[in-house]
XYZ file of C-alpha atoms in Angstrom:
339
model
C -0.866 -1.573 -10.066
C 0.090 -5.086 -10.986
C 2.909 -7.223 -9.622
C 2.523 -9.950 -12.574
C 3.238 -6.153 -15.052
C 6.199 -4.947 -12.273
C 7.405 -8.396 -13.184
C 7.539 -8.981 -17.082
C 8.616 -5.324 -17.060
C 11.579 -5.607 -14.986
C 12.675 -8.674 -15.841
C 11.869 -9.146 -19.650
C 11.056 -6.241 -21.423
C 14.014 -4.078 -19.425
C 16.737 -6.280 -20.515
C 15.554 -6.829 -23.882
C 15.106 -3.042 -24.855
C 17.442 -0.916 -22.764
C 20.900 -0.832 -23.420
C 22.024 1.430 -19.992
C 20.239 -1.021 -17.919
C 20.637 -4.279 -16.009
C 18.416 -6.075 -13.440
C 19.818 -7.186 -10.057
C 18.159 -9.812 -8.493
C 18.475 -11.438 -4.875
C 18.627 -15.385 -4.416
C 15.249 -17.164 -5.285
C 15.344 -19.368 -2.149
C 15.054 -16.024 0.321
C 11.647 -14.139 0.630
C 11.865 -10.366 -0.823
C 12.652 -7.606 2.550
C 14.316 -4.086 3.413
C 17.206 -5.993 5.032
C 17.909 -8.372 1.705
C 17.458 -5.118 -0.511
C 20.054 -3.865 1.935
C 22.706 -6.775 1.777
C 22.007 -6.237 -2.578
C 23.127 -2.915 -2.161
C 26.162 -3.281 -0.074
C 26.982 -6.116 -2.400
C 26.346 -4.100 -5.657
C 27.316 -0.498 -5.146
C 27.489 0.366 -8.689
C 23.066 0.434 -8.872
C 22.003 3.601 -9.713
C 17.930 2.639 -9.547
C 15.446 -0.067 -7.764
C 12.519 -0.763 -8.790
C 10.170 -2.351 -5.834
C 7.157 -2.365 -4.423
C 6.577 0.219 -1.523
C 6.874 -2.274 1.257
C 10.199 -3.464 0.413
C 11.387 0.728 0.929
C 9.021 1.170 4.126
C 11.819 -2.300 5.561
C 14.727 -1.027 3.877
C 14.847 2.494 5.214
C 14.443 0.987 8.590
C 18.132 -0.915 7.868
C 21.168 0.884 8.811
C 23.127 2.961 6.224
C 20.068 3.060 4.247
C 19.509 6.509 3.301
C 23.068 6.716 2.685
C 22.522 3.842 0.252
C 19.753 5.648 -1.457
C 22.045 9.191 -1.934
C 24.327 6.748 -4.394
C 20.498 6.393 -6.871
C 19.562 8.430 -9.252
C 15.683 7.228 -8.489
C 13.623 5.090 -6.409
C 10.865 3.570 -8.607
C 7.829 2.166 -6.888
C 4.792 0.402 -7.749
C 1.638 -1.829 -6.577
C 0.306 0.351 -3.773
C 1.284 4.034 -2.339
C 4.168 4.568 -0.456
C 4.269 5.705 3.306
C 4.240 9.962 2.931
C 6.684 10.161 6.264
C 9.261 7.786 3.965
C 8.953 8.743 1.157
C 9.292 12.706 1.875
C 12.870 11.940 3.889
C 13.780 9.604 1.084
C 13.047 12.642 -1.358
C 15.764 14.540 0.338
C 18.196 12.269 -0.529
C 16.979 10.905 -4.336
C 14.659 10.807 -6.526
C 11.206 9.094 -5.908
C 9.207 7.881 -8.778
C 5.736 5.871 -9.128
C 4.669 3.860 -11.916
C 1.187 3.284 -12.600
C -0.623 0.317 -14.644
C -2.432 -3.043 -14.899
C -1.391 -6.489 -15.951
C -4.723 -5.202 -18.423
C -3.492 -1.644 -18.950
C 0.376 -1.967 -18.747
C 1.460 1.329 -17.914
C -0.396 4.301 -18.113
C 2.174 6.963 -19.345
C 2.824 9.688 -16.942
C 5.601 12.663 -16.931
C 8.526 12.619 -14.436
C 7.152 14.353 -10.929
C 8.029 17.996 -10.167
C 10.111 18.167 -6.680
C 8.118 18.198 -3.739
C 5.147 16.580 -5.492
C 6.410 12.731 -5.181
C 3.057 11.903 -4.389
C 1.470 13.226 -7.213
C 1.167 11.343 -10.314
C 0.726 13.591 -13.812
C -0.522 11.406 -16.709
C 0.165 12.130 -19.832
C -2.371 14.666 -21.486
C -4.999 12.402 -23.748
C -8.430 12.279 -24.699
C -8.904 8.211 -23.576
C -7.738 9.464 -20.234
C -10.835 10.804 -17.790
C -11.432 11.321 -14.171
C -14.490 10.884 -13.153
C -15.825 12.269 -10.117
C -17.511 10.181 -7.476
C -18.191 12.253 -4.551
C -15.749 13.613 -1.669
C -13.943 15.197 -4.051
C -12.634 11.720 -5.406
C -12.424 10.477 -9.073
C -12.070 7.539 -10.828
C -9.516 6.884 -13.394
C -11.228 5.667 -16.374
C -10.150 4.727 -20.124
C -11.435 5.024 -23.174
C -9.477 3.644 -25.879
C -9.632 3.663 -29.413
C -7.907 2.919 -32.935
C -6.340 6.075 -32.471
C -4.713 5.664 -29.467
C -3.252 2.244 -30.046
C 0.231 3.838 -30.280
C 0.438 5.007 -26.723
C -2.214 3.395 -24.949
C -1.555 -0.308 -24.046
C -5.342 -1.144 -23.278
C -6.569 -0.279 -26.893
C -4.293 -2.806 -28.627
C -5.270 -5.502 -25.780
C -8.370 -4.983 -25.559
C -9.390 -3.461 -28.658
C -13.231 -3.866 -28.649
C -13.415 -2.527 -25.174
C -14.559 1.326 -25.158
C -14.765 1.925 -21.314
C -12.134 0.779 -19.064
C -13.211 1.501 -15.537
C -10.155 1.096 -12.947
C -11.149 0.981 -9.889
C -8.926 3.320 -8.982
C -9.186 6.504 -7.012
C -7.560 9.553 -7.024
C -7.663 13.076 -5.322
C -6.695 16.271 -6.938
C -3.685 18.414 -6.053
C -5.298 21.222 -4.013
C -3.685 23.963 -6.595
C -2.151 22.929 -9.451
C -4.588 20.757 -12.489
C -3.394 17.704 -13.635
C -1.741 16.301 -10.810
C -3.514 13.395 -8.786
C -2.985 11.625 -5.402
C -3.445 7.821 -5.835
C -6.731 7.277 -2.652
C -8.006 4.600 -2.641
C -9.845 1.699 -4.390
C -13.766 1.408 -5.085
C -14.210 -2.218 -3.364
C -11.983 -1.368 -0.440
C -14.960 1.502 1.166
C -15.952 0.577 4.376
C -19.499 0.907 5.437
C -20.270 1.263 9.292
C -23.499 0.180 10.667
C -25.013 3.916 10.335
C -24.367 3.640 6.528
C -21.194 6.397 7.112
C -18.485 5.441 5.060
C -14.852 5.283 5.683
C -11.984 5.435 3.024
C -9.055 3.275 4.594
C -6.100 3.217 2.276
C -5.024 7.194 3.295
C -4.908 6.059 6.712
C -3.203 2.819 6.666
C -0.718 4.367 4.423
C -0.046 6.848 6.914
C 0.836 3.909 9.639
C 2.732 2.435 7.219
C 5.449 4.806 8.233
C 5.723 4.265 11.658
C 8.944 2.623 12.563
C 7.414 0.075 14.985
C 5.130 -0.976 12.290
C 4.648 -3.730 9.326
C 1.707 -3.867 8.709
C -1.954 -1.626 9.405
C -5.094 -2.747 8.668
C -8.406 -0.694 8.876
C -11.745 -2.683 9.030
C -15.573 -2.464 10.305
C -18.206 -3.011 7.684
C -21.399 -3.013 9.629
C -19.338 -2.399 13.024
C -20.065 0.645 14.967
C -16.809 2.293 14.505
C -13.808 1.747 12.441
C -10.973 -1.174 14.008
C -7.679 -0.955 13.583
C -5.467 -4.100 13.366
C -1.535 -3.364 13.197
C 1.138 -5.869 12.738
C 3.752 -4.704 14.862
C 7.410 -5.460 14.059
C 8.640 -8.474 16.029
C 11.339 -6.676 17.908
C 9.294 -4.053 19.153
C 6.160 -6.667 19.978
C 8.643 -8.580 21.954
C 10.752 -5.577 23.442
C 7.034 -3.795 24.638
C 3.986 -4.013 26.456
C 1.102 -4.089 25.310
C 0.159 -0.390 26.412
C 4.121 0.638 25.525
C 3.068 -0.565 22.251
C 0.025 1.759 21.761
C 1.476 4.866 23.171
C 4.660 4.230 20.535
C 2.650 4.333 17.778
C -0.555 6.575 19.232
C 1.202 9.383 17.366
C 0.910 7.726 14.187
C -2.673 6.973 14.692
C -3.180 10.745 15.470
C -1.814 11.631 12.073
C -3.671 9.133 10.236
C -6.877 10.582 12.618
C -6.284 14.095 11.138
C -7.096 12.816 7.330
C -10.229 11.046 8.012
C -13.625 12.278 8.411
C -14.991 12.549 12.196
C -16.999 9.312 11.982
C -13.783 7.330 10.596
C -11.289 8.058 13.416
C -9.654 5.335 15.506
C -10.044 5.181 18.933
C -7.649 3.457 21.012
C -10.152 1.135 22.397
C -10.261 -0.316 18.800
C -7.124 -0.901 18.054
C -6.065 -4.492 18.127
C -2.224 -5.526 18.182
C -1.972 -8.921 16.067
C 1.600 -10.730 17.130
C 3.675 -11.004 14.092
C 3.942 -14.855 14.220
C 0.761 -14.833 12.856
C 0.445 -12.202 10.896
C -1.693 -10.516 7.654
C -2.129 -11.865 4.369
C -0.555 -10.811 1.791
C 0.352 -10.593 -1.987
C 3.513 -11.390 -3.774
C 4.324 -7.550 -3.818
C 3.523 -7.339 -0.132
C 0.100 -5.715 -0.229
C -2.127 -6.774 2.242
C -5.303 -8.815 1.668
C -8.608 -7.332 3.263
C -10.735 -9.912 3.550
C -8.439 -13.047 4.582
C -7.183 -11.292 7.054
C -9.993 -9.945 8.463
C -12.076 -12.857 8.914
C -8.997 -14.204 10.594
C -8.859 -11.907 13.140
C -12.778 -12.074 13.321
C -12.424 -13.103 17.662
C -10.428 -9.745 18.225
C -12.502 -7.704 16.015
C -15.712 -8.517 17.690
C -13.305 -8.584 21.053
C -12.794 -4.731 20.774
C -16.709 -3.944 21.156
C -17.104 -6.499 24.127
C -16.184 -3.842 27.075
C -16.577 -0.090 25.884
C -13.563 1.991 26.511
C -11.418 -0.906 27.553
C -7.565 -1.124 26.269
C -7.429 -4.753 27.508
C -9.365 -6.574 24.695
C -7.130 -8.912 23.086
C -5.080 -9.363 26.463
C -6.717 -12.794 27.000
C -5.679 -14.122 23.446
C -2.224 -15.566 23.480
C -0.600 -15.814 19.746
C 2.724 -16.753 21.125
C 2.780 -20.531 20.661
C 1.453 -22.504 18.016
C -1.593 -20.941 15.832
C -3.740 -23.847 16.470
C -7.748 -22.698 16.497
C -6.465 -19.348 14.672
C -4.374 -20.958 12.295
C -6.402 -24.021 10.921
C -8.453 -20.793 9.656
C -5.488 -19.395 8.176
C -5.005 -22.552 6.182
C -8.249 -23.086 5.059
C -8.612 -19.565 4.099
C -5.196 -19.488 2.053
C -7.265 -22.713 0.603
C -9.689 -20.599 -0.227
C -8.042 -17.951 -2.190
């Protein structure tokens, strides 16, 4: 799921071929949020649809009047990562949510307008160059096979048209009942490997987190580590309006839900949790996705900080993020270097 394909879509091919629809834009000189999504919709109350990435709906619904804004659409259309279940299942009360799924190599991938109640689920469009292939855990990969045939409906055969096996990367979980229907999981290079070879599928959980109000950003980490480590990127009100241990019991309920889709080995203990201030902050892409191994390394101290003193909440006490970024952030700059 491709913010470079969200892009040309929305803002080229949209206006060229629809005739019912016009894209809204906010000013070029202010970063993308929930509370500039807000101000477009006050401004524009005549939008019937967005189209955004998940993390711009996680901010928005956090604005006030939001959900009333979002009873005015006829849909909410997201794309580039999953959306946070606890938002999107109240937004679904209200309006329509939609995904769209696709590549900057694939485009989209057709798939049929989702049942209510099953949001989550993504149906693609019955083909033979679609297949799911298992790959343990009851997880498959979507994979393509195009061919001359399919050229019509299938954007990777006409891009790629020499290419007979398309494997995505991307991993999905059947509905528990009803065939066809698949639960976007996870990615094949985001698996995390602890040091007793168990491995731990992140993206379910952070999505999860996603959700809490208090916050922005959750990050789930430990190759070769012991157990799984949690970074979060609080919001800046509550980091500033809580303690540190305020701050874990806010959001220790979200941690528990996240907890109860992992296996045993992959749950979070609150010993390894580690709250990064949000003046410094994660990585991320231009649709707000966060980048694994930038941040990571740059939180590399407070990682290793949470195995220092077993069963201790107060790792990460004697870092102090509130000034300047100094040591910390002449990493961040040669990482961003770097990538």
């Amino acid at each position: 799921m491709d913010q470079q394909l969200a892009g040309l879509h929305a803002f080229t091919l949209l206006p060229l071929i629809s005739r019912t629809a016009a894209f809204v834009m906010g000013p070029l000189t202010v970063p993308p949020s929930g509370a500039l999504l807000s101000a477009i919709m006050k401004q524009q109350p005549q939008i019937r649809a967005i189209y955004v990435p998940p993390f711009l709906v996680e901010q928005w619904v956090l604005e006030p009047g939001a959900y009333d804004q979002a009873r005015r659409l006829d849909f909410i259309l997201c794309g580039g990562a999953a959306l946070a279940p606890s938002v999107g299942n109240k937004l679904s009360e209200v309006t329509n949510i939609r995904q769209m799924y696709g590549s900057i190599e694939t485009c989209h991938i057709q798939a049929l307008n989702p049942q209510p109640g099953e949001w989550q689920y993504i149906e693609f469009n019955n083909c033979p160059e679609i297949e799911m292939q298992a790959v343990g855990d009851d997880v498959y990969e979507l994979v393509l096979h195009p061919t001359e045939s399919s050229r019509p409906y299938l954007s990777l055969a006409h891009n790629y048209p020499k290419v007979h096996t398309w494997r995505t990367k991307d991993l999905f979980k059947p509905h528990p009942t009803k065939a066809g229907l698949w639960l976007f999981h996870s990615r094949t290079e985001d698996i995390i490997v602890l040091e007793n070879k168990l491995k731990v599928w992140p993206i379910p959980m952070e999505t999860i987190l996603r959700g809490d109000p208090h916050v922005t950003g959750a990050l789930i980490v430990g190759n070769g580590r012991p157990d799984p480590v949690l970074l979060v990127e609080a919001r800046q009100s509550s980091y500033q309006e809580m303690s540190r241990d305020e701050l874990l019991d806010a959001i220790w309920p979200s941690v528990v839900e996240a907890n109860s889709v992992a296996s045993e080995h992959a749950q979070i203990q609150r010993s390894r949790i580690v709250l990064c201030p949000p003046k410094l902050g994660f990585f991320r892409t231009p649709k707000g996705t966060v980048m694994r191994k930038p941040t990571e390394s740059l939180y590399a101290e407070l990682i290793s900080a949470a195995f220092t003193e077993e069963d201790d909440d107060s790792s990460g006490d004697e870092y102090d993020f509130s000034g300047d970024r100094t040591e910390l952030g002449m990493r961040e700059a040669e990482l961003l270097t770097a990538t």
